[in-house]
XYZ file of C-alpha atoms in Angstrom:
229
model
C 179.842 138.408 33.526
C 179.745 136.456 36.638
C 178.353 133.009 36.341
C 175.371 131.812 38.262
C 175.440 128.978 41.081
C 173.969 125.972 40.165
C 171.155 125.826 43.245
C 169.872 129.126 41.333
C 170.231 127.628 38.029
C 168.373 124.306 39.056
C 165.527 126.870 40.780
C 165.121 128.504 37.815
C 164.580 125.369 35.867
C 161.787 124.245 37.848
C 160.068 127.116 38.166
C 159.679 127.163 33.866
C 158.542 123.292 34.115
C 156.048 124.494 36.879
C 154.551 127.444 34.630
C 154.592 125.188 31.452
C 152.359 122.281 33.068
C 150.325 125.186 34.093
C 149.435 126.416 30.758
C 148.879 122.746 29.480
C 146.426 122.462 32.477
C 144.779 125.537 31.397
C 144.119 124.182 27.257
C 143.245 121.545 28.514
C 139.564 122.657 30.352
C 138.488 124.884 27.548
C 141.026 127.495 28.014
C 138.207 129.924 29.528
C 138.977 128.717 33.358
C 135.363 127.065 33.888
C 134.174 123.077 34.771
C 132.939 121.167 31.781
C 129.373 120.067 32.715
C 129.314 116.865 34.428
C 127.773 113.620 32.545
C 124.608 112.657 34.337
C 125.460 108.667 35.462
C 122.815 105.563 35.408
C 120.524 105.705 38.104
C 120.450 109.246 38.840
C 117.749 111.964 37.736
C 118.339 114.842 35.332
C 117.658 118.432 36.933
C 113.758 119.252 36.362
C 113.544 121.695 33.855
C 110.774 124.080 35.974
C 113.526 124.344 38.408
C 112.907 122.087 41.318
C 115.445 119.298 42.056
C 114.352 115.660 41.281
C 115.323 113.060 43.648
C 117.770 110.820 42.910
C 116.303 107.263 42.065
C 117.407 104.265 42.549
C 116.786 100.545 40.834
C 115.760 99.658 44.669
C 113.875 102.212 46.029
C 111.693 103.795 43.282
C 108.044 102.897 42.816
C 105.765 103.487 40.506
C 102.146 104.242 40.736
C 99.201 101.620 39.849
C 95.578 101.945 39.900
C 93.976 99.078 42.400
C 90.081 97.653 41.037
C 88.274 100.568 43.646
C 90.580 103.376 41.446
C 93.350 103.971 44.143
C 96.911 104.628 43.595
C 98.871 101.822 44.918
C 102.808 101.927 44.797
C 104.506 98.447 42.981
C 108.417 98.251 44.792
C 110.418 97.368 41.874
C 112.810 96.005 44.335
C 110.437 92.898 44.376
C 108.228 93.897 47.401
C 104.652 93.020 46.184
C 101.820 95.728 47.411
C 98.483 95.351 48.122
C 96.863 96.600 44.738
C 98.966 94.001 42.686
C 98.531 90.685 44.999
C 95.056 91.572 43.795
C 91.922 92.747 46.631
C 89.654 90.564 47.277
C 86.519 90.920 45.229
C 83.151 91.224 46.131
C 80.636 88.734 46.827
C 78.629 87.545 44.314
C 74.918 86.192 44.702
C 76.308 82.722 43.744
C 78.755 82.790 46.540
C 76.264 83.837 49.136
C 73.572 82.443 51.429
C 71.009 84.427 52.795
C 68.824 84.284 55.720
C 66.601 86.416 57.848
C 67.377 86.631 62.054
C 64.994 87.081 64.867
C 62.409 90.169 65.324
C 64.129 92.618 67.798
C 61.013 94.764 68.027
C 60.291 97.990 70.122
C 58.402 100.862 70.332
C 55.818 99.642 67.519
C 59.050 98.740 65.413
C 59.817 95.336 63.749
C 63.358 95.141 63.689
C 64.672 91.997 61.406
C 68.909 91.455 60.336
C 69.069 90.469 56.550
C 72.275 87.863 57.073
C 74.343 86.928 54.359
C 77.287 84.403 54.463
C 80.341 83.855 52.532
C 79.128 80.232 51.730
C 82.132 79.679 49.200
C 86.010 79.017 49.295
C 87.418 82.476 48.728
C 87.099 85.742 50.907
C 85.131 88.692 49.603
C 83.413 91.496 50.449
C 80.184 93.413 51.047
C 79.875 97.117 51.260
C 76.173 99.079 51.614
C 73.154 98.624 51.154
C 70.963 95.270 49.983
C 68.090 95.447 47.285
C 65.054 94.046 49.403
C 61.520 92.836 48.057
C 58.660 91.229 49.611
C 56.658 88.601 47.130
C 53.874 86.942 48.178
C 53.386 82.837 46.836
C 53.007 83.895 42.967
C 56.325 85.738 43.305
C 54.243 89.060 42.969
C 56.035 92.047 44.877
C 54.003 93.119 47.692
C 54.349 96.783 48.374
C 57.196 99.338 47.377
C 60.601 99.290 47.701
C 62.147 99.985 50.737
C 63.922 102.741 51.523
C 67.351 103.513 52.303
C 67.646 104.634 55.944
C 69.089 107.829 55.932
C 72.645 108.661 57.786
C 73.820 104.899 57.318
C 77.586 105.539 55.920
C 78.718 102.632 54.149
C 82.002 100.407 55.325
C 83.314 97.985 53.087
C 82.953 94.349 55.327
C 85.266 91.522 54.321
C 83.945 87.980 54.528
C 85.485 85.227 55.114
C 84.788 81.692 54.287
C 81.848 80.853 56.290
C 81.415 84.680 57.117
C 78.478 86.825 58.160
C 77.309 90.365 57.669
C 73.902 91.745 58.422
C 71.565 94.769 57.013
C 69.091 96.378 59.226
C 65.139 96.087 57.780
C 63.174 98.161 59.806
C 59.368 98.922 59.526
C 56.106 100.315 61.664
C 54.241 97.051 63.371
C 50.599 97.397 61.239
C 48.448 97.108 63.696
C 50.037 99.917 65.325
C 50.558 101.800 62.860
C 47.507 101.636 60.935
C 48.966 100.736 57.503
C 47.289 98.161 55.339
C 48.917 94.875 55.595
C 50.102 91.755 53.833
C 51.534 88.444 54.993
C 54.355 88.144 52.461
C 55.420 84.170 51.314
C 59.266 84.963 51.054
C 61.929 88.426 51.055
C 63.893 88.836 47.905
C 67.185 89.590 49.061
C 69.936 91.073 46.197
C 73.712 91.657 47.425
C 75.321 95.401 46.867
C 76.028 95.959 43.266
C 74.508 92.427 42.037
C 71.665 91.877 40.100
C 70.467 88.165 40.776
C 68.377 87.703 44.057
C 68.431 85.389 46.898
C 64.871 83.780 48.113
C 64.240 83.534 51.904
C 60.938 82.510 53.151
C 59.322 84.643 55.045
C 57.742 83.895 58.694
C 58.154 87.222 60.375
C 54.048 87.487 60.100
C 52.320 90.711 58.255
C 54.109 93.842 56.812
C 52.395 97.083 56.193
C 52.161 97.624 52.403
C 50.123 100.542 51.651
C 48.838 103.928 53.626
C 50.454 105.986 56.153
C 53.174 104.414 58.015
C 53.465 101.833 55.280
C 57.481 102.508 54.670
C 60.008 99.803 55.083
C 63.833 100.816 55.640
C 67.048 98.934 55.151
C 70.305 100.195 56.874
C 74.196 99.280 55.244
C 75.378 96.210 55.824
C 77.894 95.296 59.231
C 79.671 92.379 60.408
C 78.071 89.534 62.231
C 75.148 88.556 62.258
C 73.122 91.090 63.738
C 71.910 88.685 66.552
């Protein structure tokens, strides 16, 4: 028997090492041929189970949702960057923090056209958004007339004071005399802030409003800023 070279004896030998890692290889993933699943790390989102992808998130970047005091979602960085909805909105005005006053006639066309004024008469900015309850008394504090009514087509804007601040609300009405209503000369105007209760007393020296008959309405429009003048 002839006796083989020893290049072909060392090829030989490598070859069976090559085939026997090969085998360990194969045990050593299950033996079937296929990936174990890979372990899901910190900071990265599972697969949604419905079958849409999640994005990856991040200790940085994700946010999560708040509700803010007028029931919008506001997104809180946890990265440290503060939003809007938790530095806290300002508030709005209470009757306490307000001072009210009544501007000059702008009349026309049988109109008498008068700016309700309010200012932010304390330290801290708020805000003011639609109408204003209205009243006219007469010296007794007895109300003289109805309410007025809510002009229709005013859309309401929220209007942020600040300290030392104005905004102004249209009241509107028909000049008596013209109009034929029955009149009263009122001794102040009752003036309550949106979504407050308590009042604010202005004397009243814009001369005879109609409170009774035809024509005897009195509107208020939302509140702007300035001061209407």
């Amino acid at each position: 028997m002839a006796k083989k070279s020893p290049s072909v004896h060392r090829t030989a030998l490598l070859a069976g090492t090559a085939a026997l890692l090969g085998l360990l290889t194969a045990c050593g993933s299950g033996g079937n041929g296929t990936a174990s699943s890979p372990t899901t790390l910190p900071g990265t989102a599972a697969p949604a189970t419905d079958g849409s992808t999640s994005a990856p998130a991040t200790a940085t970047d994700s946010a999560t949702q708040s509700t803010g005091p007028s029931g919008e979602a506001a997104a809180t960085k946890s990265s440290g960057t503060t939003s809007s909805a938790a530095a806290g909105t300002s508030g709005r005005c209470h009757t306490s923090e307000l001072r009210a006053t009544v501007g000059r006639n702008d009349p026309g066309a049988g109109q008498e056209n008068f700016p309700i004024v309010l200012t932010n008469a304390s330290s801290r900015t708020c805000t003011v958004r639609g109408f204003p309850g209205a009243a006219f008394v007469d010296a007794s504090g007895k109300q003289l007339g109805p309410d007025p009514k809510r002009e229709s087509g005013s859309t309401p804007t929220t209007v942020t004071l600040a300290p030392g601040h104005s905004a102004w609300a249209g009241l509107t009405f028909s000049n008596p005399e013209v109009s034929g209503a029955h009149p009263a000369t009122p001794a102040a105007l009752l003036v309550t802030p949106p979504d407050e209760r308590a009042s604010l007393k202005v004397t009243w020296t814009g001369g005879q409003v109609p409170v009774s008959g035809n024509s005897s309405s009195v509107f208020l429009t939302v509140f702007n800023p300035g001061t209407g003048a």
